[in-house]
PDB file of C-alpha atoms in Angstrom:
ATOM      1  CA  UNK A  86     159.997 -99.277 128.927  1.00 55.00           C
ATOM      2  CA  UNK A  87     161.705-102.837 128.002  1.00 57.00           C
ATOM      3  CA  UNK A  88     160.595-105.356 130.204  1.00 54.00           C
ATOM      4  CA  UNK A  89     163.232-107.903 130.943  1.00 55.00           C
ATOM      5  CA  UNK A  90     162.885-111.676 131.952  1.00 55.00           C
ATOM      6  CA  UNK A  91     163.600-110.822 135.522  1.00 54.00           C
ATOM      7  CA  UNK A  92     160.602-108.810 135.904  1.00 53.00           C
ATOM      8  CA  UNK A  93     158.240-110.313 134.066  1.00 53.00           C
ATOM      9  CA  UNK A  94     158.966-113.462 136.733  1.00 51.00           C
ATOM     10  CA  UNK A  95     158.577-110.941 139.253  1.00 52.00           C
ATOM     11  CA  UNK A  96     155.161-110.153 138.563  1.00 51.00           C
ATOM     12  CA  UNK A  97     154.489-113.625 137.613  1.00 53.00           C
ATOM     13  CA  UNK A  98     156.065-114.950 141.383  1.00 52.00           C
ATOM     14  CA  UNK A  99     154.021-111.758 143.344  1.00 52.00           C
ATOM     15  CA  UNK A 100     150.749-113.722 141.930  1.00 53.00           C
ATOM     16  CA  UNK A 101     151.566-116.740 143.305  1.00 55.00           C
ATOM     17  CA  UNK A 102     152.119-116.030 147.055  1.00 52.00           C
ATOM     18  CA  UNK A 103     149.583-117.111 149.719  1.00 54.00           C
ATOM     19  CA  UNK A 104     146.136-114.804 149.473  1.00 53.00           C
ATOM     20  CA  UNK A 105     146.907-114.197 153.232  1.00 55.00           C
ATOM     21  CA  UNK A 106     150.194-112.111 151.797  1.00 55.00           C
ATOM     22  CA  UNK A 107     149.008-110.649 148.391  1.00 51.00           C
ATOM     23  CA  UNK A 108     150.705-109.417 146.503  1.00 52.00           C
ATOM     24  CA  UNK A 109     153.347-106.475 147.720  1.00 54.00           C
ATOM     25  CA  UNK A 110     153.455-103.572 144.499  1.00 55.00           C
ATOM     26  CA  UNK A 111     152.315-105.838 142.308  1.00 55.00           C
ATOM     27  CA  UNK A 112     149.760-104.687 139.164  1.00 53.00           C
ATOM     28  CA  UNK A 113     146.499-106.411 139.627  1.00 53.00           C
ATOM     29  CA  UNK A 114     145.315-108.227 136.447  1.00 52.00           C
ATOM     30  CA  UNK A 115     142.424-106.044 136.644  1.00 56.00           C
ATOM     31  CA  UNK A 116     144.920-103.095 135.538  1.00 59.00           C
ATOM     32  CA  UNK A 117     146.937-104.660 133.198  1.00 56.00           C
ATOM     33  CA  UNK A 118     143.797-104.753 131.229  1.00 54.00           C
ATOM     34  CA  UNK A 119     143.074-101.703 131.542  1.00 60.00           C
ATOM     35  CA  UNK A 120     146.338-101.122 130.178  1.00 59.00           C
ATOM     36  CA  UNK A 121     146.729-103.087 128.055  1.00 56.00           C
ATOM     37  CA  UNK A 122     143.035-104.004 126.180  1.00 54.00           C
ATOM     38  CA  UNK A 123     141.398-101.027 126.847  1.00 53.00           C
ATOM     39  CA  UNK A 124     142.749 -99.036 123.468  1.00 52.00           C
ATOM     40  CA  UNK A 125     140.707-101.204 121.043  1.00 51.00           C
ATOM     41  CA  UNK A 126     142.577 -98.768 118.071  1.00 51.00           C
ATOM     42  CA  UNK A 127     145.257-101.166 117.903  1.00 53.00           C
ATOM     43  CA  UNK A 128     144.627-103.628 114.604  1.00 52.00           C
ATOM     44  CA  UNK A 129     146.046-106.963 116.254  1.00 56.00           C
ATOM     45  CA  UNK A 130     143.162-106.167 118.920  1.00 55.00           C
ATOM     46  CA  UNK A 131     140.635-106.085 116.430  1.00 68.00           C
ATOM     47  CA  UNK A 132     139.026-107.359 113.808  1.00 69.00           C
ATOM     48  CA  UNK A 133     138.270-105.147 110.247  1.00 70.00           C
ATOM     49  CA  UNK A 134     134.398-105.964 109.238  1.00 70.00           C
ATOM     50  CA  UNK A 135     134.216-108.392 106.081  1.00 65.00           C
ATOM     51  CA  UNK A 136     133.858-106.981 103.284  1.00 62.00           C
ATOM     52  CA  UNK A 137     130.945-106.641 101.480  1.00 55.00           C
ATOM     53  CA  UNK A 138     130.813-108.665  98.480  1.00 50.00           C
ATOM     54  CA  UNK A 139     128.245-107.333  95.019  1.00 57.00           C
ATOM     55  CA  UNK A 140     126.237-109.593  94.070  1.00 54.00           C
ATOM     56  CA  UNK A 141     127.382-110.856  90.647  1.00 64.00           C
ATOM     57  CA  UNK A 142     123.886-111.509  89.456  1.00 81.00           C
ATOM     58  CA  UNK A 143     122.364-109.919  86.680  1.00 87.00           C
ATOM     59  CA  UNK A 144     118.804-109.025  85.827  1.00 90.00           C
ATOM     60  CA  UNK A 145     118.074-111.504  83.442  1.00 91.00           C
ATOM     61  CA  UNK A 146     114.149-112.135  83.274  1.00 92.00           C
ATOM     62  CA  UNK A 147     113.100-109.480  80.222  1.00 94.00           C
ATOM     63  CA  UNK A 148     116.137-110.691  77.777  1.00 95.00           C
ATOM     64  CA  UNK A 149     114.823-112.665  75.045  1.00 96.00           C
ATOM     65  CA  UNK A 150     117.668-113.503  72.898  1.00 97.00           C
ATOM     66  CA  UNK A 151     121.408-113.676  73.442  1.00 97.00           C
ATOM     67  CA  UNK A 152     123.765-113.273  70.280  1.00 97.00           C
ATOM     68  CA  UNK A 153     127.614-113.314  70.417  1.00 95.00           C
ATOM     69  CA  UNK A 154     130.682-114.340  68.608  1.00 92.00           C
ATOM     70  CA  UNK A 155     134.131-114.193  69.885  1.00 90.00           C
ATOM     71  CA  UNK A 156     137.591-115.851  69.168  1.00 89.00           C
ATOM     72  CA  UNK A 157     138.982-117.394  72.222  1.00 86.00           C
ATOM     73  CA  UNK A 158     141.882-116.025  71.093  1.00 86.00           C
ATOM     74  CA  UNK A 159     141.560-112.499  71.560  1.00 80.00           C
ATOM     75  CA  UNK A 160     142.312-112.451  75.249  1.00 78.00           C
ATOM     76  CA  UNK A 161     140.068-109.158  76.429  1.00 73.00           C
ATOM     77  CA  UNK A 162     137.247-109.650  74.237  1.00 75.00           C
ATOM     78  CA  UNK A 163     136.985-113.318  74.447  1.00 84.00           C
ATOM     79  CA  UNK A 164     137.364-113.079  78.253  1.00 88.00           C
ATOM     80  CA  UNK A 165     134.458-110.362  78.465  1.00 88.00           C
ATOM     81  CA  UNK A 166     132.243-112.765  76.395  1.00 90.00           C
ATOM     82  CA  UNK A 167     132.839-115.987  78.122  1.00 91.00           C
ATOM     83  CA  UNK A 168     132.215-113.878  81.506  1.00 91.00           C
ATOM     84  CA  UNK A 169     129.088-112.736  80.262  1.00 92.00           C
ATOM     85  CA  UNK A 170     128.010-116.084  79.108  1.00 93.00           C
ATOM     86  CA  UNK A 171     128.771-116.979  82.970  1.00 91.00           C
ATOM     87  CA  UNK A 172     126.696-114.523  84.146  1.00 91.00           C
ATOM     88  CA  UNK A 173     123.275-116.200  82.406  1.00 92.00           C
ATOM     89  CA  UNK A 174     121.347-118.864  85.312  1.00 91.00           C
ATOM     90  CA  UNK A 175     121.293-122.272  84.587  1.00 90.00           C
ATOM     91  CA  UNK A 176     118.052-122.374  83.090  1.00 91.00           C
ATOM     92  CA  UNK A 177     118.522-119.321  80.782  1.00 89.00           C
ATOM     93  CA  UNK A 178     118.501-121.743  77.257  1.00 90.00           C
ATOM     94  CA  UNK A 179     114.535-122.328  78.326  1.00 92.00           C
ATOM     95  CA  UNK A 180     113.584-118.762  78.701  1.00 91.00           C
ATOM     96  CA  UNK A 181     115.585-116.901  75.557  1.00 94.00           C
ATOM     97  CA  UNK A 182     117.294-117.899  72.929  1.00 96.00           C
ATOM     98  CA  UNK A 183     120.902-118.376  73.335  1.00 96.00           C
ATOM     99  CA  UNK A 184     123.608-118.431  70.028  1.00 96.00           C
ATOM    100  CA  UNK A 185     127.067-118.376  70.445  1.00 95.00           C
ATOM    101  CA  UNK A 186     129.285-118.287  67.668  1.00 94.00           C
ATOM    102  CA  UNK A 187     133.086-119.342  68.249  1.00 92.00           C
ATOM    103  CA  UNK A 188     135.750-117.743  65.485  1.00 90.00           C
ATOM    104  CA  UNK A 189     138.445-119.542  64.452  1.00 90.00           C
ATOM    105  CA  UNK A 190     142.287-117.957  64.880  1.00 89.00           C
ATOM    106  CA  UNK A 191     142.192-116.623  62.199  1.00 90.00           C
ATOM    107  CA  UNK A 192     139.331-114.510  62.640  1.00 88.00           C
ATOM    108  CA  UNK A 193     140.385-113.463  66.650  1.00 85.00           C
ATOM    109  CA  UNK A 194     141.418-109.321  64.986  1.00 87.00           C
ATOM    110  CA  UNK A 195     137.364-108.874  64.305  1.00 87.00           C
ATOM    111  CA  UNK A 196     135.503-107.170  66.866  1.00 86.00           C
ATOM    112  CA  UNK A 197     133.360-108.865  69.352  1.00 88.00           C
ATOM    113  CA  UNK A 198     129.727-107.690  69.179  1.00 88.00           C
ATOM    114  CA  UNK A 199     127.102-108.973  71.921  1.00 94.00           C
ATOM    115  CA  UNK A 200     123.693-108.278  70.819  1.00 97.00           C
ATOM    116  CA  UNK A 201     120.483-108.502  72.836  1.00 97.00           C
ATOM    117  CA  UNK A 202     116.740-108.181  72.492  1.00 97.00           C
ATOM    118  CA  UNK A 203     114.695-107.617  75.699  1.00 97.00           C
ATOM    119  CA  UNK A 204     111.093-108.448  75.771  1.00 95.00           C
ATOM    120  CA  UNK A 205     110.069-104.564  74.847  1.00 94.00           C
ATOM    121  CA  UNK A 206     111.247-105.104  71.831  1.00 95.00           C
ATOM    122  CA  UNK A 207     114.731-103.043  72.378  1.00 96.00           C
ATOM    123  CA  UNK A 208     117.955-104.081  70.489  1.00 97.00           C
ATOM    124  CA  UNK A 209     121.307-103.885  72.259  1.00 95.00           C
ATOM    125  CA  UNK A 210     124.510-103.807  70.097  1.00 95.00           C
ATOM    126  CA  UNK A 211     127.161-103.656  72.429  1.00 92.00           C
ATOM    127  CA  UNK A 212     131.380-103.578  71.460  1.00 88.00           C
ATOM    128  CA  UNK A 213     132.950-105.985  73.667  1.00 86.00           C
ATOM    129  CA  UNK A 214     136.372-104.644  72.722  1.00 84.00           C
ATOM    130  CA  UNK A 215     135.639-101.091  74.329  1.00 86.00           C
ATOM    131  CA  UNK A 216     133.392-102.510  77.388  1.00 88.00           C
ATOM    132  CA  UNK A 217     134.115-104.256  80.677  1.00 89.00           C
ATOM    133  CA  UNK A 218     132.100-107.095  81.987  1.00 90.00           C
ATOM    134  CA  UNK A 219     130.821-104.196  84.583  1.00 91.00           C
ATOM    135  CA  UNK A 220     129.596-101.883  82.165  1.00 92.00           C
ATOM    136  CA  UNK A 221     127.885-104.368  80.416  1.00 92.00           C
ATOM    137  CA  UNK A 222     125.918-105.537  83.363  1.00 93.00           C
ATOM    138  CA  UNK A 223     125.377-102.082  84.736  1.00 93.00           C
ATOM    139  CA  UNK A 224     123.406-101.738  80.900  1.00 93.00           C
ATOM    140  CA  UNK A 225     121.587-104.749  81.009  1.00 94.00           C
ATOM    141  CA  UNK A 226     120.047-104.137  84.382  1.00 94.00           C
ATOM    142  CA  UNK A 227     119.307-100.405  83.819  1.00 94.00           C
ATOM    143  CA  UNK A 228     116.911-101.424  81.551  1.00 96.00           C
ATOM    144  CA  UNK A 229     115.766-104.611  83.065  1.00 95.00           C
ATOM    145  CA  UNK A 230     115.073-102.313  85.779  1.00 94.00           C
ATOM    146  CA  UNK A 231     113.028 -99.956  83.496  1.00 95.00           C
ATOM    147  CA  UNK A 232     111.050-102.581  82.076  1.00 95.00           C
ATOM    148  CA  UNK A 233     110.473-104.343  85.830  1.00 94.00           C
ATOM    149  CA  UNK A 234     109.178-100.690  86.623  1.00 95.00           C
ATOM    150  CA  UNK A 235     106.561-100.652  83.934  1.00 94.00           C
ATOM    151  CA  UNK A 236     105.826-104.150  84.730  1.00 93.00           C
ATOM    152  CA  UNK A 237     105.028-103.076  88.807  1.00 93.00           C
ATOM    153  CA  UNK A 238     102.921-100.272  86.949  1.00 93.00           C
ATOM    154  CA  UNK A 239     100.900-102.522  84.883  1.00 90.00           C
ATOM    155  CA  UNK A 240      99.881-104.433  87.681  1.00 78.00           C
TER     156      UNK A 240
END
């Protein structure tokens, strides 16, 4: 039903008349919202949760050394390595060894290799060109995760 301007300053008028009065066929406010509020299905009623945002870190504590070299001109693999480099904290030059090797233009057709040593001793040769940054943290912390296992076992 389209409400027009004349009844909407009906209702509106029936609200203001003396209490003695009240209002004659008038809705109460108490049912227009029950009319209008109560269906909370409608989405300009309410609110969708936030969304829940992964935590970007990566289990860093059992690498010992870091090894890369990219071309900054290869956009995928350059990106993947740069965004890995990102992912290290702030102090991670004091706790493993760090050595990043930029190719020239020239170079940017080789493939990007990230190598890392963990503190059991295992060697990770990864291909940046076939991997996502995902995939590459998803393998660093399944075995940081292994080795923080061991380490909970060890006492």
């Amino acid at each position: 039903m389209k409400s027009t301007r004349r009844n909407r300053s009906r209702s509106r008028d029936c609200h203001r008349l003396p209490s003695k009065i009240g209002p004659i066929n008038c809705p109460t406010r108490e049912s227009w919202h029950s009319r209008h509020l109560s269906d909370l299905s409608h989405s300009h009623l309410t609110h969708p949760p936030p969304p829940v945002i992964q935590s970007p870190k990566m289990i860093t504590k059992y690498l010992t050394s870091v090894a890369t070299s990219f071309s900054p001109f290869n956009p995928r693999s350059g990106k993947t390595a740069r965004n890995f480099l990102a992912l290290l904290p702030p102090n991670a030059r004091s706790t493993m060894a760090i050595d990043v090797k930029i190719l020239p233009q020239a170079q940017a057709h080789q493939p990007v290799t990230l190598d890392l040593k963990f503190k059991d001793g295992k060697e990770m040769k990864l291909d940046l060109d076939k991997m996502k940054i995902q995939e590459i943290q998803i393998e660093v912390d399944r075995h940081s995760r292994i080795l923080r296992r061991q380490e909970d076992l060890a006492g």
